[in-house]
Tab-separated table of C-alpha atoms and ligand atoms in Angstrom:
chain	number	residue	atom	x	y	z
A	1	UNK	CA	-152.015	-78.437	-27.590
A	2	UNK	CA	-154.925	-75.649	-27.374
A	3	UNK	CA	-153.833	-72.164	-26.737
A	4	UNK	CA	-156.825	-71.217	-24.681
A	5	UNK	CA	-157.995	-67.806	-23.484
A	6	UNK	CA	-160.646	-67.370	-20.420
A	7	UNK	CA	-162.372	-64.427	-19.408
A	8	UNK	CA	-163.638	-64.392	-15.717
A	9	UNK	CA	-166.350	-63.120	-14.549
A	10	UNK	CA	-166.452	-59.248	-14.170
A	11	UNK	CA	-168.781	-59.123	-10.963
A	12	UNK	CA	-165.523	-59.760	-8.979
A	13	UNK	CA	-162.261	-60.468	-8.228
A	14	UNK	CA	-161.070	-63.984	-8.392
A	15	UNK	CA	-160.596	-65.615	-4.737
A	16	UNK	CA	-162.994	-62.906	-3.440
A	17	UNK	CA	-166.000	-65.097	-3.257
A	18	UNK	CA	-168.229	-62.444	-5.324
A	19	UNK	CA	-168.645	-64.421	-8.225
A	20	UNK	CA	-169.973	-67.282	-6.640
A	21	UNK	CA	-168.979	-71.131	-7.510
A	22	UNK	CA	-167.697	-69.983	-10.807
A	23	UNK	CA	-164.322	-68.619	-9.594
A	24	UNK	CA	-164.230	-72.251	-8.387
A	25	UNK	CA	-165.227	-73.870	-11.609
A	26	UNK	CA	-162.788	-71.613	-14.006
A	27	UNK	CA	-159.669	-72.286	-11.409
A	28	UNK	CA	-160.587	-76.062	-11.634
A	29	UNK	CA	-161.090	-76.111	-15.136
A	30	UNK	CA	-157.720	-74.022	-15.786
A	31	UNK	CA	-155.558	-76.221	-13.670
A	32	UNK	CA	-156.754	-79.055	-15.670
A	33	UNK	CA	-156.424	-77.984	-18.600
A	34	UNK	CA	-152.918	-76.910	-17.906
A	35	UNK	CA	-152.042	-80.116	-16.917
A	36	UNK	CA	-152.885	-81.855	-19.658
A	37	UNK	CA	-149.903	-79.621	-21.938
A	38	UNK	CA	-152.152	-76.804	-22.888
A	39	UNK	CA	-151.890	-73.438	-22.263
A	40	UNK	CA	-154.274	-71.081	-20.537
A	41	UNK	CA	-154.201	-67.467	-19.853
A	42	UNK	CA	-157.197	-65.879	-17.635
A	43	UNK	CA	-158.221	-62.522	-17.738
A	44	UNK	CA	-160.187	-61.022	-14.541
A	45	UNK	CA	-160.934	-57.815	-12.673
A	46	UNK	CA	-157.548	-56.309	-10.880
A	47	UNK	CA	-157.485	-57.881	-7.402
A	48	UNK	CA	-157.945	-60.927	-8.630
A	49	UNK	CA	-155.368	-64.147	-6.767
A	50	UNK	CA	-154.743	-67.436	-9.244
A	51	UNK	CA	-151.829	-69.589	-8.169
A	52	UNK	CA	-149.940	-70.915	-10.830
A	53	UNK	CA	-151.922	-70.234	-13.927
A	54	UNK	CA	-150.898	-67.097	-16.166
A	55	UNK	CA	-153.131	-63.915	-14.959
A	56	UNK	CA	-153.875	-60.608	-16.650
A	57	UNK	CA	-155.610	-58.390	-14.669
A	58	UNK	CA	-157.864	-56.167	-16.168
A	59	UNK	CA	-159.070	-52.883	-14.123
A	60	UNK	CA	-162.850	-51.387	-14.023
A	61	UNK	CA	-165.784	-51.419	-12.018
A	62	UNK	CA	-167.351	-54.506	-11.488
A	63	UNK	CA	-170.674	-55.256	-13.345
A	64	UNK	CA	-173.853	-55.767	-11.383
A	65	UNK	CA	-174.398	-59.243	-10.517
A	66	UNK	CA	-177.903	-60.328	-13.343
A	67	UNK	CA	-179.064	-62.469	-9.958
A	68	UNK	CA	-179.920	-58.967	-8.135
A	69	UNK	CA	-181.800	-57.480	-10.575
A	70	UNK	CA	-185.526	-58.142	-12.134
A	71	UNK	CA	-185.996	-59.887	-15.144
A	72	UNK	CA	-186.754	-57.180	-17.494
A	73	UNK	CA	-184.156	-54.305	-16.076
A	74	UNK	CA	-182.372	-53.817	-19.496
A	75	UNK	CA	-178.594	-53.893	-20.007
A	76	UNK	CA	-176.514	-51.394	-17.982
A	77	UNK	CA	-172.746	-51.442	-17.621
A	78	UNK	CA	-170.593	-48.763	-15.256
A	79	UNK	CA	-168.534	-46.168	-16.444
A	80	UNK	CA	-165.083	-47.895	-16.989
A	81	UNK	CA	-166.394	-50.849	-16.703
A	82	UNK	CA	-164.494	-53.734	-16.403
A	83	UNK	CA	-166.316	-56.109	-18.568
A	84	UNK	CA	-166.240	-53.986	-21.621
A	85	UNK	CA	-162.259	-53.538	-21.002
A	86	UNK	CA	-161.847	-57.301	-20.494
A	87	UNK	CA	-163.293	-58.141	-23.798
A	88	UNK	CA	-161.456	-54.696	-25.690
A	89	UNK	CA	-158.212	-56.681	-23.917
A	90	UNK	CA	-159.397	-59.939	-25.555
A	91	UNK	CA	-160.104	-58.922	-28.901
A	92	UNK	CA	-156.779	-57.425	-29.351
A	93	UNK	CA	-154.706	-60.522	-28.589
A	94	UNK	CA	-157.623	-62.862	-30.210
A	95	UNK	CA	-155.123	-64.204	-32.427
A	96	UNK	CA	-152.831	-65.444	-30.250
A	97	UNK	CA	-155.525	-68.200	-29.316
A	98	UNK	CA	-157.520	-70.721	-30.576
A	99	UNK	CA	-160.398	-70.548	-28.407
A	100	UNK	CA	-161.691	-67.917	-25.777
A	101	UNK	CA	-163.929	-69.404	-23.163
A	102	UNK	CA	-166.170	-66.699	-21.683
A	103	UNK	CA	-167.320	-67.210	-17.901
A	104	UNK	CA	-169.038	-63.826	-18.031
A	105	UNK	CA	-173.155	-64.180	-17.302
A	106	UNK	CA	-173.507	-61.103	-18.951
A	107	UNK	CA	-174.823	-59.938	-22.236
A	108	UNK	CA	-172.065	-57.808	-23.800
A	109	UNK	CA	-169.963	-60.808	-24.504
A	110	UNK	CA	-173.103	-62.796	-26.725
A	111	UNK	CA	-173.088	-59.680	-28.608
A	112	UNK	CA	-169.482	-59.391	-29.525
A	113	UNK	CA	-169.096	-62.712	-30.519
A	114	UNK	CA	-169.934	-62.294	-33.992
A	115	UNK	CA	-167.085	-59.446	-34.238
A	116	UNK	CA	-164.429	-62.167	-33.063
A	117	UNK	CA	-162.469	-64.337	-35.529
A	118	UNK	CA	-161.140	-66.330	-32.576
A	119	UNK	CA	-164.476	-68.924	-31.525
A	120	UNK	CA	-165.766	-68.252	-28.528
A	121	UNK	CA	-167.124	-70.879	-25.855
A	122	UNK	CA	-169.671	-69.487	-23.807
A	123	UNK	CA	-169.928	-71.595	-20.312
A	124	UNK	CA	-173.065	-70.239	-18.567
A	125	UNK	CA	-173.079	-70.356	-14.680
A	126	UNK	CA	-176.712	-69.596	-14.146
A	127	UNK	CA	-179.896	-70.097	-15.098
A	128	UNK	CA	-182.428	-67.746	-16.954
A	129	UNK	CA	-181.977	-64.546	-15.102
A	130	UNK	CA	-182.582	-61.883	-17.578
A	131	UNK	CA	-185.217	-61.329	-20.435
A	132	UNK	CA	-182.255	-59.122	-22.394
A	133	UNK	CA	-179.555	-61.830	-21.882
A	134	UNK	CA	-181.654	-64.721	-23.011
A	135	UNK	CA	-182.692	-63.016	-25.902
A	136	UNK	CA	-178.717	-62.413	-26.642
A	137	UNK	CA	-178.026	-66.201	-25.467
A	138	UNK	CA	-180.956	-67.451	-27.610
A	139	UNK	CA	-178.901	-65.531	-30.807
A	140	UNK	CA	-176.193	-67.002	-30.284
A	141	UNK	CA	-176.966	-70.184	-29.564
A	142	UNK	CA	-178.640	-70.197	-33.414
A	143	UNK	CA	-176.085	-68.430	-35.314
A	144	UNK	CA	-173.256	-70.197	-33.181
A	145	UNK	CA	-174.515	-73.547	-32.859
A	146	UNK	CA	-172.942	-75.565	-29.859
A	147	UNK	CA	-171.079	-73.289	-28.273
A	148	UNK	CA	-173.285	-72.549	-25.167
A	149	UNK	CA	-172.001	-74.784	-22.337
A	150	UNK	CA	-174.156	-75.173	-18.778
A	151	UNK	CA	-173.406	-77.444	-15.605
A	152	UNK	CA	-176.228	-79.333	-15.634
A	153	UNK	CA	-179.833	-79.981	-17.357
A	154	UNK	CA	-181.838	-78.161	-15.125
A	155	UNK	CA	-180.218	-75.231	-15.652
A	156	UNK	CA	-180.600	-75.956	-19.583
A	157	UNK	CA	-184.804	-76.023	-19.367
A	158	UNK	CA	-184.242	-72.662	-17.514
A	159	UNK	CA	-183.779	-71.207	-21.517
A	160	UNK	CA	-185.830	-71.740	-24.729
A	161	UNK	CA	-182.193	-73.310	-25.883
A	162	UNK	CA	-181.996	-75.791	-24.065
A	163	UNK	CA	-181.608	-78.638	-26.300
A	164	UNK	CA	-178.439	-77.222	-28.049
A	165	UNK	CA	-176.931	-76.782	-24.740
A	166	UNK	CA	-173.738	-78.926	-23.660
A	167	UNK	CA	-173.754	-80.055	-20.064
A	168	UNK	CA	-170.767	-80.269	-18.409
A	169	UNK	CA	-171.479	-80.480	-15.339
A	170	UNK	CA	-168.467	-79.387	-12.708
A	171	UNK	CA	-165.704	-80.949	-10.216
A	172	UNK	CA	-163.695	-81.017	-7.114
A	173	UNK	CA	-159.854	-81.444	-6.416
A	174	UNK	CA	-159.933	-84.541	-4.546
A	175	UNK	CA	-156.601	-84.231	-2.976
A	176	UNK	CA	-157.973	-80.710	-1.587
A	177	UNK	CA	-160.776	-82.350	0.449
A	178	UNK	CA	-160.142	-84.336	3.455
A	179	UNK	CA	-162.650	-87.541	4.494
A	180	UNK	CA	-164.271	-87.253	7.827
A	181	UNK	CA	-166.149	-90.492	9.103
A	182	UNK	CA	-167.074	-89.443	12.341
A	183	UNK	CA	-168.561	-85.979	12.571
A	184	UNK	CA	-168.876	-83.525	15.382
A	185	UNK	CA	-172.627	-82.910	16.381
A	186	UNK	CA	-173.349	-80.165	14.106
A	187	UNK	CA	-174.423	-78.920	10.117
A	188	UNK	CA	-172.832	-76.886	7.607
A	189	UNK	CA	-174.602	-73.948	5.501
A	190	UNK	CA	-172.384	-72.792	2.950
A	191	UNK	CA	-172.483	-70.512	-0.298
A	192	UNK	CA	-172.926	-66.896	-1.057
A	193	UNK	CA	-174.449	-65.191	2.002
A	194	UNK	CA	-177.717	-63.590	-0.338
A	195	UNK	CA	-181.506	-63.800	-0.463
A	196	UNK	CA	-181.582	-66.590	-3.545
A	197	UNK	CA	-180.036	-69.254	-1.125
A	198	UNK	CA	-182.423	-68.879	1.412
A	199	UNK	CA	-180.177	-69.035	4.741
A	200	UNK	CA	-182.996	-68.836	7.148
A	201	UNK	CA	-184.463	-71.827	6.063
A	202	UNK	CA	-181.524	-73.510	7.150
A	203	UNK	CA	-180.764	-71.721	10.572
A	204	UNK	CA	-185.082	-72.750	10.747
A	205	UNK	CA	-183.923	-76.336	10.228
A	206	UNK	CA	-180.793	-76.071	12.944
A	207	UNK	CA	-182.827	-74.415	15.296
A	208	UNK	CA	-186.374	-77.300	15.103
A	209	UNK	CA	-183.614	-80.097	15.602
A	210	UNK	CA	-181.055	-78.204	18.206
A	211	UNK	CA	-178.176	-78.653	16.212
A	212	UNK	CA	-175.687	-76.096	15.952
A	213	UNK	CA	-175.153	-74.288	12.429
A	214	UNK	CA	-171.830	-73.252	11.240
A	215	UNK	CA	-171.989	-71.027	8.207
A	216	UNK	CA	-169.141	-70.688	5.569
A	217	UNK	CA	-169.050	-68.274	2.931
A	218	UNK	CA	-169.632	-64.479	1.313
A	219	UNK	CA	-171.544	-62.003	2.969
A	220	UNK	CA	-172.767	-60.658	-0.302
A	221	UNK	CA	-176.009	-58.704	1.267
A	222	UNK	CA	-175.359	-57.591	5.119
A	223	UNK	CA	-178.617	-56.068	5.598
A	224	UNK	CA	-179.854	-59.635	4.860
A	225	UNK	CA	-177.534	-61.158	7.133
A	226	UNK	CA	-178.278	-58.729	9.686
A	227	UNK	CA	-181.821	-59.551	9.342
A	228	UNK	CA	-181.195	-63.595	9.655
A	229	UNK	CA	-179.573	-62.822	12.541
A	230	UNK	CA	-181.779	-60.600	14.463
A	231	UNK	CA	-184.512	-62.996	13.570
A	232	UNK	CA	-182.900	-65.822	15.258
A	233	UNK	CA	-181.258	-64.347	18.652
A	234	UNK	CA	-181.447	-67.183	20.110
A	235	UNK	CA	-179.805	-69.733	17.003
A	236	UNK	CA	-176.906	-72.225	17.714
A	237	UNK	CA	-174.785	-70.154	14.751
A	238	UNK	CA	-171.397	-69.760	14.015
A	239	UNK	CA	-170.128	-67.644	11.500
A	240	UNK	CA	-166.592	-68.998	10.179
A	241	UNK	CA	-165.830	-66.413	7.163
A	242	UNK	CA	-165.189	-67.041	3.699
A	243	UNK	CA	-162.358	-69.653	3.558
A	244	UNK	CA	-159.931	-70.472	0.934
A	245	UNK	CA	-160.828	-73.909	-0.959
A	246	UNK	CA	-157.795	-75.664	0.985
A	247	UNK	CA	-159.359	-74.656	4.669
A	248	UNK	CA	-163.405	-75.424	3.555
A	249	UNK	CA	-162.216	-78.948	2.442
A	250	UNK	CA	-159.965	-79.295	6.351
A	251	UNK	CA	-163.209	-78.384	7.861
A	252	UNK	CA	-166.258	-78.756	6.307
A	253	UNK	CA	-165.877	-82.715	6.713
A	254	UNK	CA	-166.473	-82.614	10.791
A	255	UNK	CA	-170.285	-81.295	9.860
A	256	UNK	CA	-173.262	-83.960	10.086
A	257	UNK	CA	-174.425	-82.943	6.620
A	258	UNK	CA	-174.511	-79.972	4.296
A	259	UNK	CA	-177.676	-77.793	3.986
A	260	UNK	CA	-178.358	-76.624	0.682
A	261	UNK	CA	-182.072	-74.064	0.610
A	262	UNK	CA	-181.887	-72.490	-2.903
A	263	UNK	CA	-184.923	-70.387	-3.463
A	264	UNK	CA	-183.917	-70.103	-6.985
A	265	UNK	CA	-183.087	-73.005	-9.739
A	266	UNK	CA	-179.516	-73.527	-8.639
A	267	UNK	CA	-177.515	-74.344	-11.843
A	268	UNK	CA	-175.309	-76.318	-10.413
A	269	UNK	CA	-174.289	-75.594	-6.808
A	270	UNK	CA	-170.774	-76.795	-6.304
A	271	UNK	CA	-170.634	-76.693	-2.199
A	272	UNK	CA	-172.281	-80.098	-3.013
A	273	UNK	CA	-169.620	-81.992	-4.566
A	274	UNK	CA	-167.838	-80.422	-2.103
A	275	UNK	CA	-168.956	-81.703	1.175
A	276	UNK	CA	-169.291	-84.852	-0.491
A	277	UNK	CA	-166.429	-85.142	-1.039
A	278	UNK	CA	-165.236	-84.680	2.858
A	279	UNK	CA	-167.950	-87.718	3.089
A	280	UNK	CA	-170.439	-84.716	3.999
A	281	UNK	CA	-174.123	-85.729	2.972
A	282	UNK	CA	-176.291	-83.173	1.133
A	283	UNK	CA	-179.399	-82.202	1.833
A	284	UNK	CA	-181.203	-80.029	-0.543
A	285	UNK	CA	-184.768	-78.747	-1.729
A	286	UNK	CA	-185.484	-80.259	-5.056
A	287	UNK	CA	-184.544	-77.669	-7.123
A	288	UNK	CA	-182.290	-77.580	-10.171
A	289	UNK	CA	-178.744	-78.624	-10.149
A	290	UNK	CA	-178.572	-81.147	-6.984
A	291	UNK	CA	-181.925	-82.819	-7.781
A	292	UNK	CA	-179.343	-84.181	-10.124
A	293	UNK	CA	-176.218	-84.805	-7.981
A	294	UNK	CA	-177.961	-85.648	-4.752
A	295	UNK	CA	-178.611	-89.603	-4.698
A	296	UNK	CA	-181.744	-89.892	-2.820
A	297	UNK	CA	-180.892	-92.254	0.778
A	298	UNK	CA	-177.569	-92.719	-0.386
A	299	UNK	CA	-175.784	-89.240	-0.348
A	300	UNK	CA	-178.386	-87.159	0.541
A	301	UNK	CA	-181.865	-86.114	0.788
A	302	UNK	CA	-183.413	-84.239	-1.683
A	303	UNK	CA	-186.532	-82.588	0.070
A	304	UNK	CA	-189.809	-80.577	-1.296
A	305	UNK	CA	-188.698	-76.706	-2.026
A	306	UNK	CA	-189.506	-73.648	0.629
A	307	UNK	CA	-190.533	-76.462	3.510
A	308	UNK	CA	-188.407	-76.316	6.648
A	309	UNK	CA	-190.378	-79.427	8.007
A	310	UNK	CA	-188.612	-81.146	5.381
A	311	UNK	CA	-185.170	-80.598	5.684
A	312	UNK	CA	-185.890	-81.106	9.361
A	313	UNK	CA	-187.289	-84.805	8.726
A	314	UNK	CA	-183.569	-85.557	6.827
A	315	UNK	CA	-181.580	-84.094	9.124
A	316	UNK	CA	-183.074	-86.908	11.620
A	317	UNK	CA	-183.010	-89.804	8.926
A	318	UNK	CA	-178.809	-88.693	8.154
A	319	UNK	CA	-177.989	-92.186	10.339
A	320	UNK	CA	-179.104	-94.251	7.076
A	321	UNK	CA	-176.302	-92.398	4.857
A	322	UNK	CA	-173.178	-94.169	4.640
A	323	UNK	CA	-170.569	-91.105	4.440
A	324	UNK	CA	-168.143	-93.426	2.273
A	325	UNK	CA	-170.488	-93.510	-0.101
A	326	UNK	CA	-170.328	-89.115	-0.506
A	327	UNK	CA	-166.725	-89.969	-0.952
A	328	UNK	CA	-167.024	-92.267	-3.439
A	329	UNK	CA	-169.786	-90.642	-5.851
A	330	UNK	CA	-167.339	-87.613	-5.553
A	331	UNK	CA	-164.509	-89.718	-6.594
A	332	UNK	CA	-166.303	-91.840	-9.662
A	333	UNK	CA	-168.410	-88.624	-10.921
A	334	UNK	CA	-166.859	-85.305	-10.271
A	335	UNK	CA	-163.288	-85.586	-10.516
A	336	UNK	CA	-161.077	-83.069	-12.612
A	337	UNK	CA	-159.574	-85.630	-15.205
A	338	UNK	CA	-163.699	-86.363	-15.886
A	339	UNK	CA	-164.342	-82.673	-16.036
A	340	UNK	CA	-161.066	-81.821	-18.265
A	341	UNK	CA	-163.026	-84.688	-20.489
A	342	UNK	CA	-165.971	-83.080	-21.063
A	343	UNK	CA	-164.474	-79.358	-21.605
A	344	UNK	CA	-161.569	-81.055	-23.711
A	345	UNK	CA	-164.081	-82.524	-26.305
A	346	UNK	CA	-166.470	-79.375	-25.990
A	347	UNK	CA	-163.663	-77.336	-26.873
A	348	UNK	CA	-162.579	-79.759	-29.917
A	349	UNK	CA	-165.679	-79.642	-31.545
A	350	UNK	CA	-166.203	-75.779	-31.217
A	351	UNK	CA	-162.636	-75.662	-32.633
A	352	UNK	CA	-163.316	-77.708	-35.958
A	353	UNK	CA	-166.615	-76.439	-36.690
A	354	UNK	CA	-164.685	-72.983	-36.733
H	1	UDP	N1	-166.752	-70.980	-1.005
H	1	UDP	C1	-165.434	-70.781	-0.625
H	1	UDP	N2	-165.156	-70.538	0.683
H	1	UDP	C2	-166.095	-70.510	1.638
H	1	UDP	C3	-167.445	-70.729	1.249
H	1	UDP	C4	-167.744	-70.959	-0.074
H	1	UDP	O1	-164.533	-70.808	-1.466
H	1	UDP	O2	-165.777	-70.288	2.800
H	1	UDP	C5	-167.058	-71.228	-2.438
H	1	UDP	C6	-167.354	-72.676	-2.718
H	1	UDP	O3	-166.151	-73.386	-2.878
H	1	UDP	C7	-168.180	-72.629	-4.003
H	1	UDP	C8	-168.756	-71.213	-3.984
H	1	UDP	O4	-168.233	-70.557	-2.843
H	1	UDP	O5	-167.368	-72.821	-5.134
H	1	UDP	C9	-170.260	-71.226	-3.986
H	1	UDP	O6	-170.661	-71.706	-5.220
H	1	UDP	P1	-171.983	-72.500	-5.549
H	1	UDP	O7	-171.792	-73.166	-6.875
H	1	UDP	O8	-172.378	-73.411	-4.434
H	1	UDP	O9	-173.121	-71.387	-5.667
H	1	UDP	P2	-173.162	-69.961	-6.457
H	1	UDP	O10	-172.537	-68.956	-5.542
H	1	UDP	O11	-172.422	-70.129	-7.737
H	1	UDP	O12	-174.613	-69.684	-6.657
């Protein structure tokens, strides 16, 4: 039994969508983890909702998310911030544990590591963002070999570390996902509502083919979304909110296929395994994390980056995909016993080198 200590991410609130596919990813993991007899505390900003796993809540203003910044801004945290009082709160109950898994893309973290007696797993959720924080991850990764975790390779070759990295890719609560084989006449977007997952292109690619667009997820820039929409007064849109993982699995399975348009190297991208798993096929520019998931005719269609034309031309080849077969590559490869597998041993090894 592991006595295992994670800290969230401090650019929001767990359950409030801010942090992106990572809330989903340390909930999943935790559950898991818990389940299999050990025990897990998470520490996040106050506001944060976790059913049935232990929760300290931490207060402070959130840190800037690295994603809206430029690559050579250098380190800044707020006054009070709640990173810094996460990680205070951490080191004084280190003890306790016998591992601390940090979710944090942030740079204060890398540094404190070598001040910790507890080891600390560092699971990375994006890809190189920062010129400051690789330098910090790069450390790290050399003085604390193997203990820099990423989904998925793509995301690796983002840093000049790539080759120490472990890849452990993500998963979905099957049971929370319900199979749809015969879908209404429409597509899904869904994800953080921001300018690195390229919405337009998608309400572009639901306007060329006339089928109607329903959107899921954070508003994290409203000026952008304000801008999508006045661009496209006449688009078949529907906005459905940000939805709890429970009501995006009831629903997103009645959409055609999912559109994924990441202008950046997605590291993993998790509303993938998601719709597959509702039997949802994904289509996706080429670009980091689903050029990996995405099985090419089967699943999906993984298209050339920043060209509308081509997510148009899948949209009208989606009657070759077999939707059982989303359901089933979700089933055999992203599962949370396969997932607890890969964190399990990740965690082991950290452990015994220590
Ligand atoms: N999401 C959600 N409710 C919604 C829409 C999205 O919970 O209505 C979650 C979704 O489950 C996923 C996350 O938002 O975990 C988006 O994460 P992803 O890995 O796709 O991209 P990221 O935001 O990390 O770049």
């Amino acid at each position: 039994m592991l006595r295992l200590l994670f800290l969230s991410t401090p650019v929001g609130p767990l359950g409030s969508g801010l942090g992106g596919g990572v809330e989903l990813t340390l909930y999943n993991l935790a559950e898991e983890m818990q389940r299999r007899g050990h025990e897990v505390v998470v520490v996040a900003p106050s506001h944060s909702l976790l059913s049935g796993i232990n929760l300290v809540k931490i207060t402070g203003n959130l840190q800037i998310p690295a994603q809206t910044q430029t690559r050579d801004v250098p380190i800044s945290l707020p006054e009070n911030g709640v990173l810094a009082n996460m990680w205070e709160y951490a080191h004084t109950v280190q003890t306790q544990y016998d591992l601390i898994v940090n979710f944090a893309f942030d740079w204060l973290p890398f540094y404190l590591t070598r001040f910790f007696s507890t080891p600390i797993a560092h699971f990375i959720s994006m890809g190189s963002m920062s010129l400051a924080l690789d330098h910090i991850m790069n450390q790290v990764a050399e003085t604390h070999p193997g203990t820099i975790g990423v989904y998925t390779r793509s995301q690796a070759e983002t840093f000049a570390f790539a080759d120490t990295c472990e890849i452990l890719s993500s998963a979905v609560d099957l049971s929370l996902y319900q199979f749809c084989a015969q879908p209404d006449n429409c597509l899904a977007w869904v994800g953080r509502i921001a300018p690195e997952k390229a919405l337009e292109d998608g309400v572009a690619a639901a306007v060329a083919t006339g089928i109607p667009l329903k959107i899921w997820g954070k508003i994290q820039d409203e000026d952008y979304w304000q801008s999508i929409l006045s661009n496209y007064p006449g688009a078949s849109l529907e906005y459905c909110g940000f939805l709890s993982t429970e009501a995006l699995g009831a629903s997103l399975g009645r959409c055609r296929a999912l559109l994924m348009t990441p202008r950046w190297i997605e590291a993993f991208g998790n509303v993938a395994i998601e719709a597959m798993a509702c039997g949802v096929p994904v289509i996706s520019y080429a670009r980091g994390g689903p050029t990996e998931i995405i099985r090419q005719g089967e699943t999906g269609f993984l298209v050339p980056p920043d060209q509308v034309s081509g997510l148009v031309t899948a949209i009208e080849s989606l009657d070759q995909i077999d939707r059982c077969n989303c359901r089933l590559q979700a089933e055999r490869e992203y599962s949370l016993e396969a997932l607890g597998d890969r964190f399990e041993s990740w965690f082991d090894k950290i452990i015994k080198k220590d």
